[in-house]
mmCIF file of C-alpha atoms in Angstrom:
data_model
loop_
_atom_site.group_PDB
_atom_site.id
_atom_site.type_symbol
_atom_site.label_atom_id
_atom_site.label_comp_id
_atom_site.label_asym_id
_atom_site.label_seq_id
_atom_site.Cartn_x
_atom_site.Cartn_y
_atom_site.Cartn_z
ATOM 1 C CA MET R 1 -2.581 -8.535 47.877
ATOM 2 C CA SER R 2 -1.190 -6.030 50.421
ATOM 3 C CA ASN R 3 -3.034 -2.841 51.270
ATOM 4 C CA ALA R 4 -0.233 -0.802 49.704
ATOM 5 C CA SER R 5 -0.719 -2.384 46.240
ATOM 6 C CA ARG R 6 -4.446 -1.671 46.105
ATOM 7 C CA PRO R 7 -4.269 1.765 44.446
ATOM 8 C CA VAL R 8 -1.914 0.321 41.808
ATOM 9 C CA ALA R 9 -4.331 -2.520 41.055
ATOM 10 C CA ARG R 10 -7.212 -0.057 40.908
ATOM 11 C CA GLN R 11 -5.226 2.160 38.545
ATOM 12 C CA ALA R 12 -4.429 -0.794 36.257
ATOM 13 C CA ARG R 13 -8.064 -1.840 36.234
ATOM 14 C CA GLY R 14 -9.048 1.746 35.403
ATOM 15 C CA ASP R 15 -6.575 1.865 32.499
ATOM 16 C CA ALA R 16 -7.897 -1.437 31.144
ATOM 17 C CA THR R 17 -11.479 -0.148 31.294
ATOM 18 C CA ARG R 18 -10.472 3.091 29.584
ATOM 19 C CA SER R 19 -8.750 1.093 26.794
ATOM 20 C CA ALA R 20 -11.747 -1.198 26.385
ATOM 21 C CA ILE R 21 -14.041 1.847 26.086
ATOM 22 C CA LEU R 22 -11.811 3.430 23.421
ATOM 23 C CA SER R 23 -11.643 0.225 21.425
ATOM 24 C CA ALA R 24 -15.415 -0.314 21.608
ATOM 25 C CA ALA R 25 -16.015 3.324 20.666
ATOM 26 C CA GLU R 26 -13.808 2.934 17.566
ATOM 27 C CA GLN R 27 -15.967 -0.036 16.525
ATOM 28 C CA VAL R 28 -19.245 1.816 17.072
ATOM 29 C CA PHE R 29 -18.143 5.064 15.393
ATOM 30 C CA ALA R 30 -16.822 3.059 12.421
ATOM 31 C CA GLU R 31 -20.064 1.137 12.107
ATOM 32 C CA VAL R 32 -22.692 3.886 12.363
ATOM 33 C CA GLY R 33 -20.796 7.196 12.310
ATOM 34 C CA TYR R 34 -20.565 9.973 14.894
ATOM 35 C CA ALA R 35 -24.108 11.322 14.531
ATOM 36 C CA ALA R 36 -25.860 7.977 15.061
ATOM 37 C CA ALA R 37 -23.475 6.547 17.697
ATOM 38 C CA ARG R 38 -24.778 6.404 21.283
ATOM 39 C CA LEU R 39 -22.766 6.018 24.486
ATOM 40 C CA GLU R 40 -25.234 3.237 25.430
ATOM 41 C CA ASP R 41 -24.053 1.206 22.389
ATOM 42 C CA VAL R 42 -20.414 1.654 23.400
ATOM 43 C CA ALA R 43 -21.242 0.643 26.988
ATOM 44 C CA GLN R 44 -23.005 -2.470 25.733
ATOM 45 C CA VAL R 45 -19.963 -3.567 23.665
ATOM 46 C CA VAL R 46 -17.713 -3.173 26.730
ATOM 47 C CA GLY R 47 -20.257 -4.809 29.033
ATOM 48 C CA ILE R 48 -20.534 -1.834 31.409
ATOM 49 C CA ARG R 49 -23.219 0.780 32.022
ATOM 50 C CA ARG R 50 -23.368 4.263 30.451
ATOM 51 C CA PRO R 51 -22.406 6.150 33.658
ATOM 52 C CA SER R 52 -19.131 4.192 33.784
ATOM 53 C CA ILE R 53 -18.186 5.685 30.396
ATOM 54 C CA VAL R 54 -18.997 9.190 31.564
ATOM 55 C CA TYR R 55 -16.614 8.611 34.503
ATOM 56 C CA TYR R 56 -13.753 8.318 31.942
ATOM 57 C CA PHE R 57 -15.032 10.543 29.104
ATOM 58 C CA PRO R 58 -17.352 13.478 29.803
ATOM 59 C CA GLY R 59 -19.333 13.030 26.570
ATOM 60 C CA LYS R 60 -19.586 11.601 23.073
ATOM 61 C CA GLN R 61 -17.500 14.364 21.452
ATOM 62 C CA GLN R 62 -14.600 13.857 23.878
ATOM 63 C CA LEU R 63 -14.730 10.092 23.384
ATOM 64 C CA TYR R 64 -14.767 10.527 19.603
ATOM 65 C CA ASP R 65 -11.847 12.968 19.758
ATOM 66 C CA GLU R 66 -9.741 10.471 21.714
ATOM 67 C CA VAL R 67 -10.525 7.781 19.138
ATOM 68 C CA GLU R 68 -9.594 10.019 16.210
ATOM 69 C CA ALA R 69 -6.444 11.258 17.966
ATOM 70 C CA ASP R 70 -5.384 7.673 18.668
ATOM 71 C CA ILE R 71 -5.909 6.632 15.026
ATOM 72 C CA PHE R 72 -3.780 9.420 13.572
ATOM 73 C CA THR R 73 -1.089 9.149 16.279
ATOM 74 C CA ALA R 74 -0.775 5.401 15.693
ATOM 75 C CA MET R 75 -0.749 5.868 11.900
ATOM 76 C CA HIS R 76 1.978 8.517 12.047
ATOM 77 C CA GLN R 77 4.083 6.335 14.350
ATOM 78 C CA PHE R 78 3.626 3.280 12.097
ATOM 79 C CA VAL R 79 4.584 5.314 9.019
ATOM 80 C CA THR R 80 7.654 6.802 10.705
ATOM 81 C CA GLU R 81 8.977 3.383 11.745
ATOM 82 C CA ARG R 82 8.291 1.813 8.361
ATOM 83 C CA MET R 83 10.009 4.583 6.404
ATOM 84 C CA GLN R 84 13.329 4.556 8.247
ATOM 85 C CA GLY R 85 15.199 2.848 5.398
ATOM 86 C CA ALA R 86 13.758 5.029 2.620
ATOM 87 C CA ASN R 87 16.011 7.803 1.344
ATOM 88 C CA THR R 88 15.007 9.198 -2.055
ATOM 89 C CA PRO R 89 11.779 11.210 -2.259
ATOM 90 C CA LEU R 90 10.210 8.520 -4.499
ATOM 91 C CA ASP R 91 11.132 5.718 -2.079
ATOM 92 C CA ARG R 92 9.705 7.775 0.760
ATOM 93 C CA LEU R 93 6.515 8.549 -1.167
ATOM 94 C CA LEU R 94 5.906 4.899 -2.080
ATOM 95 C CA GLY R 95 6.860 3.930 1.484
ATOM 96 C CA LEU R 96 4.285 6.368 2.841
ATOM 97 C CA PHE R 97 1.507 4.978 0.628
ATOM 98 C CA ASP R 98 2.544 1.392 1.488
ATOM 99 C CA ALA R 99 2.498 2.149 5.199
ATOM 100 C CA TRP R 100 -0.901 3.885 5.045
ATOM 101 C CA LEU R 101 -2.306 0.950 3.086
ATOM 102 C CA ASP R 102 -0.935 -1.654 5.525
ATOM 103 C CA PHE R 103 -2.067 0.334 8.554
ATOM 104 C CA LEU R 104 -5.620 0.668 7.220
ATOM 105 C CA VAL R 105 -5.866 -2.959 6.047
ATOM 106 C CA HIS R 106 -5.095 -4.058 9.601
ATOM 107 C CA ARG R 107 -7.318 -1.457 11.249
ATOM 108 C CA PRO R 108 -10.407 -1.238 9.020
ATOM 109 C CA THR R 109 -12.324 0.607 11.752
ATOM 110 C CA ALA R 110 -9.836 3.469 11.290
ATOM 111 C CA ALA R 111 -10.437 3.440 7.527
ATOM 112 C CA ARG R 112 -14.212 3.692 8.016
ATOM 113 C CA ILE R 113 -13.876 6.537 10.508
ATOM 114 C CA ILE R 114 -11.626 8.548 8.149
ATOM 115 C CA GLN R 115 -13.971 7.745 5.237
ATOM 116 C CA ARG R 116 -16.872 9.161 7.281
ATOM 117 C CA VAL R 117 -14.927 12.313 8.226
ATOM 118 C CA VAL R 118 -14.393 12.998 4.506
ATOM 119 C CA ALA R 119 -18.131 12.513 3.841
ATOM 120 C CA ASP R 120 -19.158 15.174 6.374
ATOM 121 C CA PRO R 121 -20.097 18.421 4.631
ATOM 122 C CA THR R 122 -18.879 20.820 7.314
ATOM 123 C CA PRO R 123 -15.580 20.561 9.115
ATOM 124 C CA ARG R 124 -16.052 19.764 12.790
ATOM 125 C CA GLY R 125 -14.933 22.446 15.217
ATOM 126 C CA GLU R 126 -12.443 25.238 14.661
ATOM 127 C CA ASP R 127 -9.740 23.008 13.245
ATOM 128 C CA PRO R 128 -10.742 20.124 10.957
ATOM 129 C CA VAL R 129 -7.153 18.804 10.809
ATOM 130 C CA GLN R 130 -6.587 18.820 14.574
ATOM 131 C CA PHE R 131 -5.885 15.064 14.374
ATOM 132 C CA SER R 132 -5.105 14.389 10.706
ATOM 133 C CA ASP R 133 -2.530 17.161 10.272
ATOM 134 C CA THR R 134 0.453 14.828 10.869
ATOM 135 C CA ALA R 135 -0.676 12.658 7.929
ATOM 136 C CA LEU R 136 -1.092 15.667 5.627
ATOM 137 C CA ARG R 137 2.322 17.024 6.672
ATOM 138 C CA ASP R 138 3.981 13.660 6.085
ATOM 139 C CA LEU R 139 2.739 13.751 2.491
ATOM 140 C CA GLU R 140 3.472 17.452 1.912
ATOM 141 C CA GLY R 141 7.021 17.114 3.280
ATOM 142 C CA ILE R 142 7.890 14.280 0.896
ATOM 143 C CA LEU R 143 6.364 16.017 -2.132
ATOM 144 C CA ALA R 144 8.234 19.259 -1.334
ATOM 145 C CA SER R 145 11.553 17.391 -0.993
ATOM 146 C CA GLY R 146 11.026 15.749 -4.396
ATOM 147 C CA VAL R 147 10.271 19.095 -6.019
ATOM 148 C CA ALA R 148 13.305 20.710 -4.319
ATOM 149 C CA GLU R 149 15.536 17.855 -5.501
ATOM 150 C CA GLY R 150 14.186 18.249 -9.039
ATOM 151 C CA SER R 151 12.743 14.774 -9.539
ATOM 152 C CA PHE R 152 9.053 15.586 -8.808
ATOM 153 C CA ARG R 153 6.660 17.795 -10.728
ATOM 154 C CA GLU R 154 4.775 20.463 -8.785
ATOM 155 C CA VAL R 155 1.400 18.819 -8.237
ATOM 156 C CA PRO R 156 -0.847 20.144 -5.431
ATOM 157 C CA ALA R 157 -0.531 17.844 -2.410
ATOM 158 C CA VAL R 158 -4.330 17.839 -2.012
ATOM 159 C CA HIS R 159 -4.642 16.355 -5.522
ATOM 160 C CA ILE R 160 -2.235 13.543 -4.606
ATOM 161 C CA LEU R 161 -4.129 13.001 -1.381
ATOM 162 C CA ASN R 162 -7.524 12.866 -3.115
ATOM 163 C CA SER R 163 -6.356 10.751 -6.022
ATOM 164 C CA VAL R 164 -3.668 8.355 -4.811
ATOM 165 C CA ALA R 165 -4.040 8.245 -1.018
ATOM 166 C CA ALA R 166 -7.846 7.958 -1.167
ATOM 167 C CA GLY R 167 -7.426 4.578 -2.839
ATOM 168 C CA ALA R 168 -6.257 2.865 0.359
ATOM 169 C CA LEU R 169 -9.457 3.910 2.161
ATOM 170 C CA PHE R 170 -11.683 2.683 -0.671
ATOM 171 C CA TYR R 171 -9.758 -0.569 -1.017
ATOM 172 C CA VAL R 172 -10.329 -1.353 2.672
ATOM 173 C CA CYS R 173 -13.925 -0.097 2.968
ATOM 174 C CA ASN R 174 -15.394 -1.317 -0.337
ATOM 175 C CA ALA R 175 -14.643 -5.051 0.074
ATOM 176 C CA ASN R 176 -18.241 -6.129 0.762
ATOM 177 C CA GLN R 177 -20.067 -3.282 -0.973
ATOM 178 C CA LEU R 178 -19.618 -4.237 -4.631
ATOM 179 C CA GLY R 179 -21.874 -7.290 -4.901
ATOM 180 C CA THR R 180 -21.337 -11.025 -4.738
ATOM 181 C CA GLY R 181 -19.118 -11.440 -7.802
ATOM 182 C CA ARG R 182 -16.850 -8.540 -6.858
ATOM 183 C CA ARG R 183 -16.276 -9.270 -3.152
ATOM 184 C CA TYR R 184 -12.635 -9.511 -1.992
ATOM 185 C CA ASP R 185 -10.569 -9.833 1.178
ATOM 186 C CA PRO R 186 -8.402 -6.687 1.552
ATOM 187 C CA ALA R 187 -5.934 -8.592 3.777
ATOM 188 C CA ASP R 188 -5.378 -11.411 1.264
ATOM 189 C CA PRO R 189 -1.655 -11.143 0.373
ATOM 190 C CA ALA R 190 -2.082 -11.581 -3.417
ATOM 191 C CA THR R 191 -5.009 -9.128 -3.635
ATOM 192 C CA LEU R 192 -3.129 -6.605 -1.491
ATOM 193 C CA ALA R 193 0.037 -6.971 -3.591
ATOM 194 C CA SER R 194 -1.844 -6.367 -6.830
ATOM 195 C CA PHE R 195 -3.604 -3.300 -5.420
ATOM 196 C CA ARG R 196 -0.279 -1.989 -4.074
ATOM 197 C CA ALA R 197 1.186 -2.287 -7.593
ATOM 198 C CA VAL R 198 -1.673 -0.127 -8.937
ATOM 199 C CA VAL R 199 -1.031 2.519 -6.248
ATOM 200 C CA HIS R 200 2.691 2.593 -7.103
ATOM 201 C CA GLN R 201 1.949 3.007 -10.827
ATOM 202 C CA GLN R 202 -0.403 5.878 -10.057
ATOM 203 C CA ALA R 203 2.048 7.625 -7.756
ATOM 204 C CA VAL R 204 4.929 7.350 -10.226
ATOM 205 C CA ALA R 205 2.753 8.554 -13.120
ATOM 206 C CA VAL R 206 1.500 11.586 -11.231
ATOM 207 C CA VAL R 207 4.597 12.907 -9.462
ATOM 208 C CA LEU R 208 7.728 11.889 -11.423
ATOM 209 C CA LYS R 209 9.093 14.341 -13.997
ATOM 210 C CA MET L 1 -59.914 26.742 -13.165
ATOM 211 C CA SER L 2 -62.706 24.434 -14.379
ATOM 212 C CA ASN L 3 -63.894 21.498 -12.280
ATOM 213 C CA ALA L 4 -62.499 19.059 -14.851
ATOM 214 C CA SER L 5 -58.901 20.308 -14.444
ATOM 215 C CA ARG L 6 -58.874 19.900 -10.649
ATOM 216 C CA PRO L 7 -57.524 16.319 -10.502
ATOM 217 C CA VAL L 8 -54.742 17.333 -12.942
ATOM 218 C CA ALA L 9 -53.761 20.296 -10.760
ATOM 219 C CA ARG L 10 -53.835 18.097 -7.675
ATOM 220 C CA GLN L 11 -51.656 15.537 -9.446
ATOM 221 C CA ALA L 12 -49.139 18.225 -10.452
ATOM 222 C CA ARG L 13 -49.053 19.572 -6.907
ATOM 223 C CA GLY L 14 -48.503 16.017 -5.625
ATOM 224 C CA ASP L 15 -45.608 15.474 -8.043
ATOM 225 C CA ALA L 16 -44.018 18.759 -6.965
ATOM 226 C CA THR L 17 -44.287 17.782 -3.285
ATOM 227 C CA ARG L 18 -42.834 14.354 -4.012
ATOM 228 C CA SER L 19 -39.884 15.980 -5.839
ATOM 229 C CA ALA L 20 -39.337 18.465 -3.027
ATOM 230 C CA ILE L 21 -39.288 15.611 -0.497
ATOM 231 C CA LEU L 22 -36.732 13.644 -2.561
ATOM 232 C CA SER L 23 -34.501 16.662 -2.955
ATOM 233 C CA ALA L 24 -34.666 17.517 0.769
ATOM 234 C CA ALA L 25 -34.017 13.876 1.656
ATOM 235 C CA GLU L 26 -30.885 13.843 -0.525
ATOM 236 C CA GLN L 27 -29.629 16.886 1.410
ATOM 237 C CA VAL L 28 -30.349 15.352 4.817
ATOM 238 C CA PHE L 29 -28.911 11.892 3.992
ATOM 239 C CA ALA L 30 -25.775 13.565 2.554
ATOM 240 C CA GLU L 31 -25.335 15.696 5.646
ATOM 241 C CA VAL L 32 -25.819 13.194 8.474
ATOM 242 C CA GLY L 33 -26.021 9.755 6.836
ATOM 243 C CA TYR L 34 -28.813 7.175 6.795
ATOM 244 C CA ALA L 35 -28.586 6.077 10.427
ATOM 245 C CA ALA L 36 -28.866 9.582 11.909
ATOM 246 C CA ALA L 37 -31.349 11.031 9.385
ATOM 247 C CA ARG L 38 -34.925 11.553 10.619
ATOM 248 C CA LEU L 39 -38.074 12.008 8.542
ATOM 249 C CA GLU L 40 -38.806 15.050 10.777
ATOM 250 C CA ASP L 41 -35.628 16.738 9.481
ATOM 251 C CA VAL L 42 -36.642 16.081 5.871
ATOM 252 C CA ALA L 43 -40.133 17.434 6.566
ATOM 253 C CA GLN L 44 -38.651 20.578 8.103
ATOM 254 C CA VAL L 45 -36.482 21.262 5.012
ATOM 255 C CA VAL L 46 -39.553 20.928 2.757
ATOM 256 C CA GLY L 47 -41.739 22.933 5.135
ATOM 257 C CA ILE L 48 -44.346 20.197 5.600
ATOM 258 C CA ARG L 49 -45.184 17.844 8.469
ATOM 259 C CA ARG L 50 -43.889 14.281 8.930
ATOM 260 C CA PRO L 51 -47.226 12.563 8.070
ATOM 261 C CA SER L 52 -47.166 14.260 4.645
ATOM 262 C CA ILE L 53 -43.910 12.448 3.877
ATOM 263 C CA VAL L 54 -45.341 9.118 4.950
ATOM 264 C CA TYR L 55 -48.203 9.730 2.475
ATOM 265 C CA TYR L 56 -45.612 9.594 -0.359
ATOM 266 C CA PHE L 57 -42.966 7.261 1.119
ATOM 267 C CA PRO L 58 -43.914 4.584 3.658
ATOM 268 C CA GLY L 59 -40.672 4.932 5.626
ATOM 269 C CA LYS L 60 -37.066 6.105 5.821
ATOM 270 C CA GLN L 61 -35.670 3.074 3.978
ATOM 271 C CA GLN L 62 -38.026 3.535 1.009
ATOM 272 C CA LEU L 63 -37.232 7.251 0.859
ATOM 273 C CA TYR L 64 -33.503 6.530 0.988
ATOM 274 C CA ASP L 65 -33.829 3.884 -1.736
ATOM 275 C CA GLU L 66 -35.579 6.358 -4.051
ATOM 276 C CA VAL L 67 -32.790 8.896 -3.458
ATOM 277 C CA GLU L 68 -30.047 6.370 -4.161
ATOM 278 C CA ALA L 69 -31.873 5.033 -7.232
ATOM 279 C CA ASP L 70 -32.290 8.565 -8.578
ATOM 280 C CA ILE L 71 -28.588 9.360 -8.087
ATOM 281 C CA PHE L 72 -27.353 6.312 -9.975
ATOM 282 C CA THR L 73 -29.997 6.583 -12.709
ATOM 283 C CA ALA L 74 -29.122 10.240 -13.308
ATOM 284 C CA MET L 75 -25.389 9.483 -13.252
ATOM 285 C CA HIS L 76 -25.716 6.645 -15.758
ATOM 286 C CA GLN L 77 -27.829 8.833 -18.060
ATOM 287 C CA PHE L 78 -25.341 11.730 -17.813
ATOM 288 C CA VAL L 79 -22.429 9.397 -18.561
ATOM 289 C CA THR L 80 -24.212 7.808 -21.538
ATOM 290 C CA GLU L 81 -24.969 11.191 -23.131
ATOM 291 C CA ARG L 82 -21.482 12.539 -22.528
ATOM 292 C CA MET L 83 -19.730 9.504 -23.992
ATOM 293 C CA GLN L 84 -21.535 9.417 -27.334
ATOM 294 C CA GLY L 85 -18.545 10.748 -29.285
ATOM 295 C CA ALA L 86 -15.962 8.472 -27.647
ATOM 296 C CA ASN L 87 -14.892 5.441 -29.673
ATOM 297 C CA THR L 88 -11.631 3.867 -28.522
ATOM 298 C CA PRO L 89 -11.609 2.090 -25.140
ATOM 299 C CA LEU L 90 -9.179 4.716 -23.758
ATOM 300 C CA ASP L 91 -11.367 7.624 -24.926
ATOM 301 C CA ARG L 92 -14.360 5.914 -23.379
ATOM 302 C CA LEU L 93 -12.524 5.236 -20.113
ATOM 303 C CA LEU L 94 -11.330 8.839 -19.782
ATOM 304 C CA GLY L 95 -14.795 10.002 -20.853
ATOM 305 C CA LEU L 96 -16.365 7.891 -18.104
ATOM 306 C CA PHE L 97 -14.062 9.314 -15.426
ATOM 307 C CA ASP L 98 -14.627 12.862 -16.746
ATOM 308 C CA ALA L 99 -18.385 12.412 -16.683
ATOM 309 C CA TRP L 100 -18.394 10.932 -13.153
ATOM 310 C CA LEU L 101 -16.223 13.808 -11.965
ATOM 311 C CA ASP L 102 -18.441 16.479 -13.558
ATOM 312 C CA PHE L 103 -21.626 14.844 -12.315
ATOM 313 C CA LEU L 104 -20.351 14.672 -8.729
ATOM 314 C CA VAL L 105 -18.892 18.206 -8.753
ATOM 315 C CA HIS L 106 -22.339 19.516 -9.649
ATOM 316 C CA ARG L 107 -24.203 17.232 -7.254
ATOM 317 C CA PRO L 108 -22.017 17.075 -4.129
ATOM 318 C CA THR L 109 -24.891 15.602 -2.107
ATOM 319 C CA ALA L 110 -24.639 12.527 -4.372
ATOM 320 C CA ALA L 111 -20.895 12.311 -3.727
ATOM 321 C CA ARG L 112 -21.428 12.396 0.062
ATOM 322 C CA ILE L 113 -24.127 9.727 -0.088
ATOM 323 C CA ILE L 114 -21.918 7.372 -2.152
ATOM 324 C CA GLN L 115 -18.964 8.132 0.157
ATOM 325 C CA ARG L 116 -21.138 7.109 3.145
ATOM 326 C CA VAL L 117 -22.314 3.894 1.433
ATOM 327 C CA VAL L 118 -18.652 2.891 1.003
ATOM 328 C CA ALA L 119 -17.980 3.622 4.699
ATOM 329 C CA ASP L 120 -20.705 1.240 5.903
ATOM 330 C CA PRO L 121 -19.230 -2.058 7.115
ATOM 331 C CA THR L 122 -22.086 -4.337 6.047
ATOM 332 C CA PRO L 123 -23.848 -4.185 2.708
ATOM 333 C CA ARG L 124 -27.445 -3.043 3.071
ATOM 334 C CA GLY L 125 -30.110 -5.572 2.130
ATOM 335 C CA GLU L 126 -29.782 -8.586 -0.123
ATOM 336 C CA ASP L 127 -28.145 -6.734 -2.971
ATOM 337 C CA PRO L 128 -25.631 -3.983 -2.160
ATOM 338 C CA VAL L 129 -25.344 -2.965 -5.836
ATOM 339 C CA GLN L 130 -29.087 -2.734 -6.461
ATOM 340 C CA PHE L 131 -28.594 0.923 -7.450
ATOM 341 C CA SER L 132 -24.871 1.251 -8.232
ATOM 342 C CA ASP L 133 -24.655 -1.732 -10.565
ATOM 343 C CA THR L 134 -25.041 0.398 -13.733
ATOM 344 C CA ALA L 135 -21.949 2.406 -12.745
ATOM 345 C CA LEU L 136 -19.910 -0.721 -12.069
ATOM 346 C CA ARG L 137 -21.020 -2.270 -15.378
ATOM 347 C CA ASP L 138 -20.152 0.911 -17.288
ATOM 348 C CA LEU L 139 -16.593 0.642 -15.993
ATOM 349 C CA GLU L 140 -16.298 -3.148 -16.431
ATOM 350 C CA GLY L 141 -17.603 -2.981 -20.011
ATOM 351 C CA ILE L 142 -15.007 -0.413 -21.078
ATOM 352 C CA LEU L 143 -12.141 -2.256 -19.365
ATOM 353 C CA ALA L 144 -13.177 -5.551 -20.999
ATOM 354 C CA SER L 145 -13.350 -3.925 -24.438
ATOM 355 C CA GLY L 146 -9.827 -2.515 -24.020
ATOM 356 C CA VAL L 147 -8.475 -5.915 -22.972
ATOM 357 C CA ALA L 148 -10.273 -7.612 -25.889
ATOM 358 C CA GLU L 149 -8.867 -5.046 -28.324
ATOM 359 C CA GLY L 150 -5.364 -5.622 -26.919
ATOM 360 C CA SER L 151 -4.616 -2.068 -25.735
ATOM 361 C CA PHE L 152 -5.433 -2.543 -21.999
ATOM 362 C CA ARG L 153 -3.702 -4.712 -19.431
ATOM 363 C CA GLU L 154 -5.862 -7.060 -17.357
ATOM 364 C CA VAL L 155 -6.311 -5.123 -14.129
ATOM 365 C CA PRO L 156 -9.217 -6.049 -11.827
ATOM 366 C CA ALA L 157 -12.044 -3.549 -12.362
ATOM 367 C CA VAL L 158 -12.467 -3.207 -8.575
ATOM 368 C CA HIS L 159 -8.846 -1.986 -8.335
ATOM 369 C CA ILE L 160 -9.533 0.683 -10.975
ATOM 370 C CA LEU L 161 -12.717 1.631 -9.152
ATOM 371 C CA ASN L 162 -11.004 1.889 -5.762
ATOM 372 C CA SER L 163 -7.922 3.663 -7.054
ATOM 373 C CA VAL L 164 -8.932 5.936 -9.935
ATOM 374 C CA ALA L 165 -12.706 6.378 -9.620
ATOM 375 C CA ALA L 166 -12.560 6.944 -5.839
ATOM 376 C CA GLY L 167 -10.631 10.141 -6.505
ATOM 377 C CA ALA L 168 -13.674 12.009 -7.832
ATOM 378 C CA LEU L 169 -15.577 11.359 -4.598
ATOM 379 C CA PHE L 170 -12.677 12.515 -2.435
ATOM 380 C CA TYR L 171 -12.059 15.582 -4.603
ATOM 381 C CA VAL L 172 -15.679 16.692 -4.130
ATOM 382 C CA CYS L 173 -16.090 15.738 -0.459
ATOM 383 C CA ASN L 174 -12.709 16.811 0.955
ATOM 384 C CA ALA L 175 -12.819 20.495 -0.093
ATOM 385 C CA ASN L 176 -13.436 21.896 3.404
ATOM 386 C CA GLN L 177 -11.946 19.093 5.471
ATOM 387 C CA LEU L 178 -8.223 19.711 4.992
ATOM 388 C CA GLY L 179 -7.723 22.885 7.002
ATOM 389 C CA THR L 180 -7.586 26.584 6.180
ATOM 390 C CA GLY L 181 -4.492 26.592 3.965
ATOM 391 C CA ARG L 182 -5.648 23.614 1.922
ATOM 392 C CA ARG L 183 -9.286 24.578 1.244
ATOM 393 C CA TYR L 184 -10.399 24.622 -2.410
ATOM 394 C CA ASP L 185 -13.528 25.022 -4.529
ATOM 395 C CA PRO L 186 -14.132 21.767 -6.451
ATOM 396 C CA ALA L 187 -16.186 23.637 -9.099
ATOM 397 C CA ASP L 188 -13.454 26.196 -9.823
ATOM 398 C CA PRO L 189 -12.555 25.566 -13.509
ATOM 399 C CA ALA L 190 -8.759 25.750 -13.072
ATOM 400 C CA THR L 191 -8.750 23.513 -9.961
ATOM 401 C CA LEU L 192 -11.064 21.037 -11.666
ATOM 402 C CA ALA L 193 -8.915 20.991 -14.837
ATOM 403 C CA SER L 194 -5.755 20.282 -12.861
ATOM 404 C CA PHE L 195 -7.415 17.481 -10.893
ATOM 405 C CA ARG L 196 -8.824 16.022 -14.118
ATOM 406 C CA ALA L 197 -5.303 15.929 -15.565
ATOM 407 C CA VAL L 198 -4.147 13.901 -12.538
ATOM 408 C CA VAL L 199 -7.019 11.427 -13.005
ATOM 409 C CA HIS L 200 -6.146 10.989 -16.695
ATOM 410 C CA GLN L 201 -2.462 10.355 -15.892
ATOM 411 C CA GLN L 202 -3.475 7.738 -13.334
ATOM 412 C CA ALA L 203 -5.881 5.987 -15.654
ATOM 413 C CA VAL L 204 -3.395 5.839 -18.525
ATOM 414 C CA ALA L 205 -0.620 4.592 -16.235
ATOM 415 C CA VAL L 206 -2.747 1.828 -14.755
ATOM 416 C CA VAL L 207 -4.602 0.410 -17.762
ATOM 417 C CA LEU L 208 -2.543 1.014 -20.939
ATOM 418 C CA LYS L 209 -0.169 -1.719 -22.068
#
């Protein structure tokens, strides 16, 4: 390696460490929640020491914020790509719920983190939707277009969020919490397809005129 | 007070302290979750010292178990009383969802604790449904009776739980988490009535043949 390439190599190594910290932090926050998570636990998962984390992220709150931002950015991007073929408001609504479900099934740590945010009694910071606002706007935009077009009833978007969208989080998180005879694999194609059918029935029943 | 009544008074005072500890513990576990909760915090809410808690409950796990047991026992009792007039499987199913919703609206700490249990990645102890099993059986019994009678489709009970029943928990927990313009009061009669209507539509759409 030439002297000139050294800073580049160092930069790449730094980026890889930063990524590994974020990924480990998502695991730890999903497992025990923000309040109980410790930077030492994250460091241990990565195989580095606590001060190395502080070099990249000044504290637990900043690390958590980056994790939450990354989850909602990735989810919005996934949803946007998946919905490109959908045109009618109903197709877009079902496409949105499908995309959220698929995203969460393949990133259960994200589901647990969102589930924990909902459980917290007081919104964190000045703006509780600093990271989740894109998801809420995606839903609100589709519902408003359906109402404007005349095919949807006027149902509060928060009701649809709490009733239909909440299901994807429960489906992913509850798999091992319901006892031996009720255990399931959320990623199993047949189980996922049958849950998706339930979500579609719900959505149609609640929004269509 | 006569000498003879002293043990009775002491017993009553002990019961009141035990109740106060349980109620404070429910608050603390709802607010920060099991992992982050400390017996010191519970003691502070009650206005006693940590050793006084340990006199009644040997440790955090035992205290938590009593709280969770009390939640599910009270919920099952509330549901049973409320459903006495309901006869058809559909009336009983809607009655069950109504009762869960009303119970959780009036005991939001219970909703947050259940929401946190669902978020945990690994079931606690040997039997994750040690306390919640009555709720699951209430739902399964009604669904089975509707299928037997011929009016319900065969939909896995866990799907109904994750899709329809999950809504009540989200409705209660999400009130302050969706940003300024979307905030609501879950106990407001009109808001509650409109959410209840959504839950009924979902239930009918998913289970009825």
